[in-house]
mmCIF file of C-alpha atoms in Angstrom:
data_model
loop_
_atom_site.group_PDB
_atom_site.id
_atom_site.type_symbol
_atom_site.label_atom_id
_atom_site.label_comp_id
_atom_site.label_asym_id
_atom_site.label_seq_id
_atom_site.Cartn_x
_atom_site.Cartn_y
_atom_site.Cartn_z
ATOM 1 C CA VAL A 1 163.542 82.071 96.679
ATOM 2 C CA THR A 2 166.971 82.410 98.418
ATOM 3 C CA LYS A 3 166.967 83.576 102.063
ATOM 4 C CA VAL A 4 168.777 87.024 102.281
ATOM 5 C CA THR A 5 169.744 88.370 105.690
ATOM 6 C CA VAL A 6 168.582 91.962 105.874
ATOM 7 C CA PRO A 7 170.804 94.143 108.014
ATOM 8 C CA ALA A 8 169.111 95.938 111.077
ATOM 9 C CA VAL A 9 170.726 99.063 109.942
ATOM 10 C CA CYS A 10 168.713 99.273 106.761
ATOM 11 C CA LYS A 11 165.386 98.956 108.225
ATOM 12 C CA GLN A 12 162.969 101.855 108.801
ATOM 13 C CA SER A 13 164.946 103.474 111.838
ATOM 14 C CA GLY A 14 167.795 104.595 109.251
ATOM 15 C CA CYS A 15 170.887 103.492 107.666
ATOM 16 C CA LYS A 16 174.773 103.639 108.240
ATOM 17 C CA SER A 17 176.507 106.800 106.995
ATOM 18 C CA ARG A 18 178.746 104.657 105.060
ATOM 19 C CA MET A 19 178.442 102.401 101.890
ATOM 20 C CA SER A 20 179.638 99.059 102.530
ATOM 21 C CA TYR A 21 180.219 95.773 100.505
ATOM 22 C CA ARG A 22 177.468 93.935 102.565
ATOM 23 C CA ASP A 23 174.812 96.431 101.584
ATOM 24 C CA LEU A 24 175.519 96.330 98.039
ATOM 25 C CA ARG A 25 175.541 92.318 98.058
ATOM 26 C CA ASN A 26 172.331 92.162 99.929
ATOM 27 C CA PHE A 27 170.651 94.653 97.697
ATOM 28 C CA THR A 28 171.601 92.585 94.781
ATOM 29 C CA GLU A 29 170.375 89.490 96.344
ATOM 30 C CA ILE A 30 166.954 90.861 97.554
ATOM 31 C CA MET A 31 166.283 92.303 94.183
ATOM 32 C CA ARG A 32 167.048 88.915 92.300
ATOM 33 C CA ALA A 33 164.724 87.092 94.715
ATOM 34 C CA LEU A 34 162.071 89.783 94.294
ATOM 35 C CA GLY A 35 162.173 88.821 90.514
ATOM 36 C CA TYR A 36 163.744 92.033 89.145
ATOM 37 C CA PRO A 37 164.303 91.278 85.265
ATOM 38 C CA ARG A 38 167.612 92.952 84.946
ATOM 39 C CA LEU A 39 170.936 91.893 86.643
ATOM 40 C CA ILE A 40 172.160 94.128 88.867
ATOM 41 C CA SER A 41 176.025 94.123 89.388
ATOM 42 C CA MET A 42 177.769 95.571 92.433
ATOM 43 C CA GLU A 43 179.740 97.566 90.025
ATOM 44 C CA ASN A 44 176.912 99.584 88.712
ATOM 45 C CA PHE A 45 176.937 101.964 91.877
ATOM 46 C CA ARG A 46 180.318 102.569 91.735
ATOM 47 C CA ASN A 47 179.574 105.807 89.793
ATOM 48 C CA PRO A 48 176.626 107.868 89.890
ATOM 49 C CA ASN A 49 173.773 105.988 87.759
ATOM 50 C CA PHE A 50 170.734 107.820 87.997
ATOM 51 C CA PRO A 51 168.700 106.099 85.256
ATOM 52 C CA LEU A 52 169.135 102.656 86.915
ATOM 53 C CA VAL A 53 168.357 104.304 90.174
ATOM 54 C CA ALA A 54 164.982 105.660 88.630
ATOM 55 C CA GLU A 55 164.243 102.472 87.006
ATOM 56 C CA VAL A 56 164.712 100.288 90.384
ATOM 57 C CA LEU A 57 162.467 102.988 92.181
ATOM 58 C CA THR A 58 159.589 102.640 89.764
ATOM 59 C CA TRP A 59 159.795 99.046 89.697
ATOM 60 C CA LEU A 60 159.723 98.688 93.551
ATOM 61 C CA ILE A 61 156.704 101.186 93.628
ATOM 62 C CA SER A 62 155.027 99.277 90.996
ATOM 63 C CA ARG A 63 155.471 96.302 92.743
ATOM 64 C CA TYR A 64 154.070 97.892 96.077
ATOM 65 C CA ASP A 65 151.176 99.337 94.207
ATOM 66 C CA PRO A 66 150.499 98.513 90.692
ATOM 67 C CA THR A 67 148.252 101.549 90.068
ATOM 68 C CA ALA A 68 150.522 104.001 91.331
ATOM 69 C CA ASP A 69 150.822 107.070 89.061
ATOM 70 C CA LEU A 70 154.372 108.721 89.150
ATOM 71 C CA PRO A 71 156.367 110.829 86.769
ATOM 72 C CA THR A 72 158.472 108.896 84.563
ATOM 73 C CA ASP A 73 160.818 111.769 82.896
ATOM 74 C CA VAL A 74 164.290 112.166 84.162
ATOM 75 C CA ASP A 75 165.881 113.839 81.265
ATOM 76 C CA THR A 76 166.185 117.286 82.948
ATOM 77 C CA GLN A 77 167.459 118.363 86.369
ATOM 78 C CA GLN A 78 163.909 119.692 87.213
ATOM 79 C CA ASP A 79 162.461 116.289 86.091
ATOM 80 C CA ARG A 80 164.580 114.361 88.494
ATOM 81 C CA VAL A 81 163.915 116.521 91.266
ATOM 82 C CA ILE A 82 160.401 116.120 90.800
ATOM 83 C CA PHE A 83 160.709 112.335 90.414
ATOM 84 C CA ILE A 84 162.648 111.955 93.667
ATOM 85 C CA LYS A 85 160.348 114.128 95.421
ATOM 86 C CA SER A 86 157.210 112.377 94.312
ATOM 87 C CA THR A 87 158.505 108.890 94.939
ATOM 88 C CA ALA A 88 159.673 109.797 98.474
ATOM 89 C CA GLN A 89 156.389 111.209 99.487
ATOM 90 C CA PHE A 90 154.478 108.140 97.827
ATOM 91 C CA ILE A 91 156.638 105.894 100.145
ATOM 92 C CA ALA A 92 156.320 108.056 102.983
ATOM 93 C CA THR A 93 152.453 108.143 102.976
ATOM 94 C CA LYS A 94 151.861 104.340 101.583
ATOM 95 C CA ALA A 95 154.563 102.475 103.460
ATOM 96 C CA ASN A 96 155.401 104.893 106.237
ATOM 97 C CA ILE A 97 159.285 104.653 105.161
ATOM 98 C CA ARG A 98 161.400 107.999 105.233
ATOM 99 C CA LEU A 99 163.882 108.145 102.489
ATOM 100 C CA ASN A 100 166.513 110.517 102.314
ATOM 101 C CA THR A 101 166.070 112.437 98.942
ATOM 102 C CA LYS A 102 169.693 113.669 98.672
ATOM 103 C CA LYS A 103 171.132 110.416 98.710
ATOM 104 C CA LEU A 104 168.632 109.151 96.277
ATOM 105 C CA TYR A 105 169.499 111.918 93.864
ATOM 106 C CA GLY A 106 173.104 111.093 94.328
ATOM 107 C CA ALA A 107 172.358 107.698 92.543
ATOM 108 C CA ASP A 108 175.569 106.315 94.005
ATOM 109 C CA GLY A 109 176.416 103.489 96.584
ATOM 110 C CA TYR A 110 174.708 105.819 99.448
ATOM 111 C CA ALA A 111 171.305 105.762 97.227
ATOM 112 C CA VAL A 112 171.581 101.750 97.483
ATOM 113 C CA LYS A 113 170.905 102.001 101.420
ATOM 114 C CA GLU A 114 167.594 104.029 100.870
ATOM 115 C CA LEU A 115 166.639 101.631 97.997
ATOM 116 C CA LEU A 116 167.561 98.694 100.637
ATOM 117 C CA LYS A 117 164.740 100.056 102.803
ATOM 118 C CA ILE A 118 162.059 99.480 100.250
ATOM 119 C CA ALA A 119 163.406 96.272 99.007
ATOM 120 C CA SER A 120 163.744 94.831 102.589
ATOM 121 C CA MET A 121 160.128 95.594 103.384
ATOM 122 C CA LEU A 122 158.872 93.835 100.151
ATOM 123 C CA TYR A 123 161.320 90.836 100.722
ATOM 124 C CA SER A 124 159.775 90.371 104.280
ATOM 125 C CA ALA A 125 156.467 90.865 103.035
ATOM 126 C CA MET A 126 156.788 88.364 100.349
ATOM 127 C CA ARG A 127 158.379 85.945 102.776
ATOM 128 C CA THR A 128 155.515 86.411 105.262
ATOM 129 C CA ASN A 129 152.936 86.239 102.577
ATOM 130 C CA LYS A 130 154.320 82.823 101.373
ATOM 131 C CA ALA A 131 154.293 81.435 105.064
ATOM 132 C CA GLU A 132 150.689 82.515 105.475
ATOM 133 C CA THR A 133 149.527 80.978 102.023
ATOM 134 C CA GLU A 134 151.273 77.668 102.855
ATOM 135 C CA SER A 135 149.502 77.609 106.309
ATOM 136 C CA GLN A 136 146.140 78.562 104.662
ATOM 137 C CA THR A 137 146.513 76.048 102.074
ATOM 138 C CA THR A 138 147.050 73.368 104.677
ATOM 139 C CA HIS A 139 144.210 74.339 107.106
ATOM 140 C CA PHE A 140 141.374 75.364 104.943
ATOM 141 C CA THR A 141 140.400 76.503 101.421
ATOM 142 C CA PRO A 142 137.941 79.574 101.085
ATOM 143 C CA SER A 143 135.020 79.575 98.895
ATOM 144 C CA PHE A 144 134.709 81.122 95.684
ATOM 145 C CA ALA A 145 132.281 83.657 96.868
ATOM 146 C CA GLU A 146 134.531 84.916 99.548
ATOM 147 C CA LEU A 147 137.430 85.438 97.184
ATOM 148 C CA SER A 148 135.464 87.341 94.646
ATOM 149 C CA ASN A 149 134.096 89.553 97.299
ATOM 150 C CA LYS A 150 137.752 90.131 98.638
ATOM 151 C CA SER A 151 138.825 90.787 95.144
ATOM 152 C CA THR A 152 136.406 93.521 94.434
ATOM 153 C CA GLU A 153 136.986 95.030 97.747
ATOM 154 C CA LEU A 154 140.735 95.034 96.911
ATOM 155 C CA LYS A 155 140.279 96.635 93.621
ATOM 156 C CA THR A 156 138.027 99.561 95.097
ATOM 157 C CA CYS A 157 140.832 100.036 97.935
ATOM 158 C CA ARG A 158 143.562 100.177 95.080
ATOM 159 C CA GLN A 159 141.416 102.758 93.078
ATOM 160 C CA LEU A 160 141.043 104.861 96.268
ATOM 161 C CA SER A 161 144.574 104.752 97.299
ATOM 162 C CA SER A 162 145.807 105.473 93.814
ATOM 163 C CA GLN A 163 143.362 108.653 93.808
ATOM 164 C CA ILE A 164 144.511 109.642 97.068
ATOM 165 C CA THR A 165 147.841 109.444 96.096
ATOM 166 C CA ALA A 166 147.464 111.238 93.193
ATOM 167 C CA LYS A 167 145.840 114.117 94.986
ATOM 168 C CA GLY A 168 148.084 114.229 97.627
ATOM 169 C CA ALA A 169 151.221 114.411 95.058
ATOM 170 C CA LYS A 170 149.270 117.158 92.975
ATOM 171 C CA LEU A 171 148.855 118.999 96.385
ATOM 172 C CA TYR A 172 152.410 118.573 97.409
ATOM 173 C CA GLN A 173 153.423 120.181 94.055
ATOM 174 C CA LEU A 174 151.199 123.187 94.448
ATOM 175 C CA LEU A 175 152.425 123.706 97.837
ATOM 176 C CA GLY A 176 155.914 123.714 96.600
ATOM 177 C CA LYS A 177 154.935 126.457 94.301
ATOM 178 C CA GLU A 178 153.193 128.455 97.168
ATOM 179 C CA VAL A 179 156.768 129.710 98.452
ATOM 180 C CA ASP A 180 157.415 131.823 95.228
ATOM 181 C CA LEU A 181 153.865 132.667 94.834
ATOM 182 C CA ARG A 182 153.543 134.038 98.134
ATOM 183 C CA GLU A 183 156.136 136.557 97.501
ATOM 184 C CA LEU A 184 154.966 137.550 94.116
ATOM 185 C CA ARG A 185 151.475 138.030 95.784
ATOM 186 C CA ARG A 186 152.986 140.144 98.516
ATOM 187 C CA SER A 187 154.879 142.194 96.318
ATOM 188 C CA ALA A 188 151.803 142.845 94.375
ATOM 189 C CA ILE A 189 149.470 143.541 97.207
ATOM 190 C CA SER A 190 152.054 145.932 98.837
ATOM 191 C CA ARG A 191 152.957 147.936 95.752
ATOM 192 C CA ALA A 192 150.917 151.375 95.338
ATOM 193 C CA VAL A 193 148.367 151.184 92.599
ATOM 194 C CA ASP A 194 149.456 153.598 89.678
ATOM 195 C CA VAL A 195 146.630 154.513 87.460
ATOM 196 C CA ASP A 196 148.512 155.885 84.492
ATOM 197 C CA GLU A 197 150.913 152.643 84.428
ATOM 198 C CA ILE A 198 147.685 150.658 84.209
ATOM 199 C CA GLU A 199 146.190 152.857 81.610
ATOM 200 C CA LYS A 200 149.584 152.685 79.731
ATOM 201 C CA GLY A 201 149.572 148.915 80.026
ATOM 202 C CA VAL A 202 145.834 148.505 78.897
ATOM 203 C CA LYS A 203 146.495 150.945 75.782
ATOM 204 C CA GLN A 204 149.797 148.768 74.791
ATOM 205 C CA SER A 205 147.590 145.697 75.122
ATOM 206 C CA ILE A 206 145.033 147.055 72.908
ATOM 207 C CA ALA A 207 147.568 148.201 70.439
ATOM 208 C CA ALA A 208 148.955 144.872 70.173
ATOM 209 C CA VAL A 209 145.463 143.342 69.787
ATOM 210 C CA GLU A 210 144.735 145.758 67.153
ATOM 211 C CA SER A 211 147.810 144.964 65.328
ATOM 212 C CA ASP A 212 147.139 141.517 65.468
ATOM 213 C CA ILE A 213 143.610 141.973 63.981
ATOM 214 C CA HIS A 214 145.072 144.073 60.970
ATOM 215 C CA GLN A 215 147.671 141.049 60.436
ATOM 216 C CA VAL A 216 144.615 138.613 60.475
ATOM 217 C CA THR A 217 142.548 140.755 58.367
ATOM 218 C CA GLN A 218 145.321 141.393 55.616
ATOM 219 C CA MET A 219 145.884 137.709 55.719
ATOM 220 C CA LEU A 220 142.262 137.011 54.965
ATOM 221 C CA ASP A 221 142.369 139.572 52.191
ATOM 222 C CA ASN A 222 145.395 137.996 50.502
ATOM 223 C CA CYS A 223 143.458 134.411 51.092
ATOM 224 C CA ALA A 224 140.773 135.815 49.119
ATOM 225 C CA SER A 225 142.781 137.194 46.154
ATOM 226 C CA ASP A 226 144.727 133.848 46.159
ATOM 227 C CA GLU A 227 141.339 131.938 45.908
ATOM 228 C CA ALA A 228 140.625 134.283 42.946
ATOM 229 C CA ASN A 229 143.705 133.641 41.122
ATOM 230 C CA LEU A 230 143.576 129.788 41.777
ATOM 231 C CA SER A 231 139.837 129.591 40.485
ATOM 232 C CA VAL A 232 140.992 131.487 37.320
ATOM 233 C CA LYS A 233 143.950 129.043 36.736
ATOM 234 C CA ILE A 234 141.606 125.978 37.557
ATOM 235 C CA GLU A 235 139.067 127.348 34.989
ATOM 236 C CA ARG A 236 141.984 127.635 32.292
ATOM 237 C CA LYS A 237 143.386 124.293 33.058
ATOM 238 C CA ARG A 238 139.819 122.804 32.561
ATOM 239 C CA GLN A 239 139.540 124.519 29.293
ATOM 240 C CA ASP A 240 142.689 123.209 28.016
ATOM 241 C CA LEU A 241 141.871 119.606 29.224
ATOM 242 C CA GLU A 242 138.645 119.797 27.378
ATOM 243 C CA ARG A 243 140.507 120.988 24.057
ATOM 244 C CA ASN A 244 142.864 118.321 24.438
ATOM 245 C CA GLN A 245 140.291 115.862 24.818
ATOM 246 C CA LYS A 246 138.509 116.897 21.717
ATOM 247 C CA ARG A 247 141.945 116.655 19.687
ATOM 248 C CA LEU A 248 142.530 113.251 21.145
ATOM 249 C CA ARG A 249 138.888 112.005 19.886
ATOM 250 C CA SER A 250 139.557 113.510 16.508
ATOM 251 C CA LEU A 251 142.835 111.872 15.941
ATOM 252 C CA ALA A 252 141.402 108.682 17.217
ATOM 253 C CA ASN A 253 138.708 108.884 14.503
ATOM 254 C CA VAL A 254 141.327 109.888 11.792
ATOM 255 C CA ARG A 255 143.115 107.133 9.913
ATOM 256 C CA PRO A 256 146.844 108.037 9.580
ATOM 257 C CA ALA A 257 148.795 108.121 6.308
ATOM 258 C CA PHE A 258 150.694 104.834 5.293
ATOM 259 C CA MET A 259 148.304 102.660 7.052
ATOM 260 C CA GLU A 260 147.660 100.397 4.234
ATOM 261 C CA GLU A 261 151.342 100.056 3.496
ATOM 262 C CA TYR A 262 152.178 99.304 6.990
ATOM 263 C CA GLU A 263 149.333 96.540 7.223
ATOM 264 C CA LYS A 264 150.720 94.966 3.896
ATOM 265 C CA LEU A 265 154.083 95.007 5.205
ATOM 266 C CA GLU A 266 153.129 93.458 8.509
ATOM 267 C CA VAL A 267 151.434 90.555 6.718
ATOM 268 C CA GLU A 268 154.491 90.001 4.405
ATOM 269 C CA LEU A 269 156.716 90.104 7.727
ATOM 270 C CA GLN A 270 154.546 87.496 9.240
ATOM 271 C CA LYS A 271 154.859 85.299 6.353
ATOM 272 C CA GLN A 272 158.570 85.723 6.213
ATOM 273 C CA TYR A 273 159.002 85.041 9.899
ATOM 274 C CA GLU A 274 156.807 81.669 9.293
ATOM 275 C CA SER A 275 159.211 80.829 6.419
ATOM 276 C CA TYR A 276 162.228 81.684 8.510
ATOM 277 C CA MET A 277 160.981 79.463 11.571
ATOM 278 C CA GLU A 278 160.232 76.562 9.047
ATOM 279 C CA LYS A 279 163.904 76.913 7.799
ATOM 280 C CA PHE A 280 165.430 77.071 11.051
ATOM 281 C CA ARG A 281 163.393 73.897 12.336
ATOM 282 C CA ASN A 282 164.596 72.147 9.346
ATOM 283 C CA LEU A 283 168.258 73.077 9.561
ATOM 284 C CA SER A 284 168.041 72.110 13.327
ATOM 285 C CA PHE A 285 166.666 68.665 12.393
ATOM 286 C CA LEU A 286 169.205 68.256 9.849
ATOM 287 C CA GLU A 287 172.199 69.301 11.973
ATOM 288 C CA HIS A 288 170.996 66.943 14.730
ATOM 289 C CA GLN A 289 170.844 64.101 12.027
ATOM 290 C CA LEU A 290 174.188 64.687 11.010
ATOM 291 C CA GLU A 291 175.564 64.842 14.531
ATOM 292 C CA GLU A 292 174.076 61.381 15.121
ATOM 293 C CA HIS A 293 175.461 60.046 11.803
ATOM 294 C CA GLN A 294 179.017 61.350 12.766
ATOM 295 C CA ARG A 295 178.533 59.652 16.282
ATOM 296 C CA ALA A 296 177.540 56.312 14.684
ATOM 297 C CA GLU A 297 180.572 56.540 12.205
ATOM 298 C CA GLN A 298 182.813 57.305 15.260
ATOM 299 C CA ASP A 299 181.597 54.447 17.269
ATOM 300 C CA LYS A 300 182.218 51.958 14.335
ATOM 301 C CA LEU A 301 185.780 53.050 14.064
ATOM 302 C CA GLU A 302 186.424 52.991 17.629
ATOM 303 C CA GLU A 303 185.023 49.424 17.450
ATOM 304 C CA THR A 304 187.259 48.252 14.461
ATOM 305 C CA GLU A 305 190.191 49.757 16.114
ATOM 306 C CA THR A 306 189.463 47.686 19.341
ATOM 307 C CA ASN A 307 188.957 44.473 17.123
ATOM 308 C CA LEU A 308 192.198 45.143 15.165
ATOM 309 C CA LYS A 309 193.886 45.328 18.489
ATOM 310 C CA ARG A 310 192.519 42.236 19.684
ATOM 311 C CA MET A 311 193.496 40.392 16.486
ATOM 312 C CA GLN A 312 197.002 41.736 16.865
ATOM 313 C CA LEU A 313 197.343 40.588 20.273
ATOM 314 C CA ARG A 314 196.034 37.084 19.304
ATOM 315 C CA MET A 315 198.598 36.838 16.487
ATOM 316 C CA GLN A 316 201.461 37.804 18.750
ATOM 317 C CA GLU A 317 200.297 35.090 21.313
ATOM 318 C CA ALA A 318 200.039 32.510 18.495
ATOM 319 C CA GLU A 319 203.617 33.425 17.583
ATOM 320 C CA LYS A 320 205.081 33.116 21.079
ATOM 321 C CA ARG A 321 203.302 29.796 21.478
ATOM 322 C CA MET A 322 204.940 28.541 17.973
ATOM 323 C CA ILE A 323 208.225 29.660 18.982
ATOM 324 C CA GLN A 324 207.962 28.127 22.261
ATOM 325 C CA ASP A 325 206.650 24.827 20.549
ATOM 326 C CA ASP A 326 209.671 24.985 17.994
ATOM 327 C CA VAL A 327 212.169 25.260 20.860
ATOM 328 C CA THR A 328 210.708 22.371 22.802
ATOM 329 C CA THR A 329 210.542 20.261 19.723
ATOM 330 C CA ASP A 330 214.382 20.979 18.776
ATOM 331 C CA GLY A 331 215.301 20.172 22.348
ATOM 332 C CA MET A 332 213.522 16.910 22.471
ATOM 333 C CA LEU A 333 214.812 15.723 19.151
ATOM 334 C CA ALA A 334 218.232 16.184 20.330
ATOM 335 C CA VAL A 335 217.639 14.323 23.576
ATOM 336 C CA VAL A 336 215.972 11.318 21.722
ATOM 337 C CA THR A 337 219.089 10.936 18.949
ATOM 338 C CA ASP A 338 221.609 11.198 21.873
ATOM 339 C CA GLU A 339 219.826 8.394 24.031
ATOM 340 C CA PHE A 340 218.450 6.050 21.108
ATOM 341 C CA PRO A 341 220.914 5.546 18.258
ATOM 342 C CA ASN A 342 219.944 3.835 15.061
ATOM 343 C CA PRO A 343 220.151 0.130 15.629
ATOM 344 C CA LYS A 344 219.983 -0.848 12.194
ATOM 345 C CA GLU A 345 223.716 0.352 11.200
ATOM 346 C CA PRO A 346 226.472 -1.273 13.248
ATOM 347 C CA ARG A 347 229.018 0.760 15.067
ATOM 348 C CA VAL A 348 232.487 -0.494 15.171
ATOM 349 C CA ILE A 349 234.569 0.977 17.939
ATOM 350 C CA GLY A 350 238.274 0.326 18.475
ATOM 351 C CA SER A 351 239.552 -0.058 14.594
ATOM 352 C CA MET A 352 242.676 1.171 14.038
ATOM 353 C CA THR A 353 242.697 0.505 10.205
ATOM 354 C CA ALA A 354 241.805 3.066 7.560
ATOM 355 C CA ASP A 355 238.674 0.871 6.741
ATOM 356 C CA GLY A 356 237.809 1.111 10.399
ATOM 357 C CA ILE A 357 237.940 4.761 10.223
ATOM 358 C CA GLU A 358 235.992 5.109 7.311
ATOM 359 C CA SER A 359 233.323 2.907 8.551
ATOM 360 C CA ASP A 360 233.394 5.124 11.574
ATOM 361 C CA ASP A 361 232.700 7.854 9.475
ATOM 362 C CA GLU A 362 230.076 6.113 7.537
ATOM 363 C CA ASP A 363 228.239 5.476 10.922
ATOM 364 C CA THR A 364 228.551 9.033 11.992
ATOM 365 C CA GLY A 365 227.397 9.889 8.659
ATOM 366 C CA SER A 366 224.520 7.592 8.950
ATOM 367 C CA LEU A 367 223.534 8.681 12.206
ATOM 368 C CA THR A 368 223.654 12.386 11.023
ATOM 369 C CA SER A 369 221.489 11.462 8.048
ATOM 370 C CA GLY A 370 218.833 9.974 10.215
ATOM 371 C CA THR A 371 219.059 12.790 12.603
ATOM 372 C CA ASP A 372 218.577 15.032 9.745
ATOM 373 C CA ARG A 373 215.620 13.190 8.449
ATOM 374 C CA ASP A 374 213.824 13.210 11.756
ATOM 375 C CA ALA A 375 214.287 17.116 12.251
ATOM 376 C CA GLU A 376 213.056 17.527 8.830
ATOM 377 C CA GLY A 377 209.906 15.232 9.638
ATOM 378 C CA GLY A 378 209.416 17.472 12.801
ATOM 379 C CA LEU A 379 209.571 20.658 11.062
ATOM 380 C CA GLU A 380 207.131 19.477 8.220
ATOM 381 C CA GLY A 381 204.726 18.579 11.074
ATOM 382 C CA MET A 382 205.378 22.164 12.723
ATOM 383 C CA GLU A 383 204.604 23.713 9.524
ATOM 384 C CA GLU A 384 201.283 21.937 9.325
ATOM 385 C CA GLU A 385 200.573 22.916 12.960
ATOM 386 C CA GLU A 386 201.322 26.550 11.978
ATOM 387 C CA GLU A 387 199.007 26.355 8.929
ATOM 388 C CA ASP A 388 196.265 25.041 11.150
ATOM 389 C CA GLY A 389 196.748 27.603 13.563
ATOM 390 C CA GLU A 390 196.426 30.420 10.906
ATOM 391 C CA LEU A 391 193.327 28.974 9.613
ATOM 392 C CA LEU A 392 191.927 28.879 13.138
ATOM 393 C CA ASN A 393 192.945 32.434 13.714
ATOM 394 C CA GLU A 394 191.278 33.584 10.407
ATOM 395 C CA ASP A 395 188.229 31.714 11.487
ATOM 396 C CA ASP A 396 188.214 33.677 14.900
ATOM 397 C CA ASN A 397 188.756 36.965 13.050
ATOM 398 C CA SER A 398 185.743 36.384 10.735
ATOM 399 C CA ASP A 399 183.693 35.651 13.930
ATOM 400 C CA ASP A 400 184.631 38.661 15.417
ATOM 401 C CA PHE A 401 183.858 40.829 12.371
#
């Protein structure tokens, strides 16, 4: 528990005449230390706030005496006055603390000074009690019998104190009414007794009572007539009920017309429904089979298309390889003819005669013819290789199928 400095001006001797920030701060800290469930801000008392003051007063008194019986209604002005008076009387008799009821009724910052008196007393008692309990726990531990006896005595004292408080509050309320009642009593005693007025008042009272009696008797007569009417209506309704029950039993026993035809049609309808259900099931089964067949055909077509595409790609790759082989073969033949001429046919170089020219032409022709022969042989070999490749491709396609 946080230690709060209680100002000397807020003790039982009295408070200052002005509201201060220090008082509000001390009050909020003390209420927090006492364990008040609601958070009280210093801004709550800037304006009159009577519900909060009443709630704080009730909580403080219940903390001081849990068996205290105080009025809780604060809706009207009279209820607020009674509440403030009863709480002030309770605190004055129990705790010997004098509260300013006008400031409490104002429910503003000045009321905090009055509330601070009670809160400071409870806070100091709590601190003292804690110190005593700590010292007692360090020195000795009382027995269970002593604690039980003290608890019973404490309960008895609380009951008696609550009864005394309730009786004193009731007596105080009655004494507060005595001022008005005293004047009325004196005026009634001092006034001269007039027999005529008394007789007139008694007659008026008798007439009023007689009128009330007449109204009551008339209401009783009306009740009797209403009861007779209701009994007649009940009897009539009972007869109608019996008549309707008899008619219901007779209708239940009578077989209605066209019942046989209805039963025949019902049997025929049942047969038609069974036939319809059988046809519907067959139709559903056939539709399912047709969907499966179409799905299988579609899968076959897709597989055939993929195989054809794969064959086309292989054929294209084979053609590309053949073309590349042809190109490489032609290049190799040209290189071979250039580097290695035909040694069987002699070449004459440097002849200026016509014979020499002819011989050169012949040599050139012989070389050309030999080159042509070699090219023809290479082409024949390539054609054979192409035929072998086509046969191999056909074998691969047959394997794919």
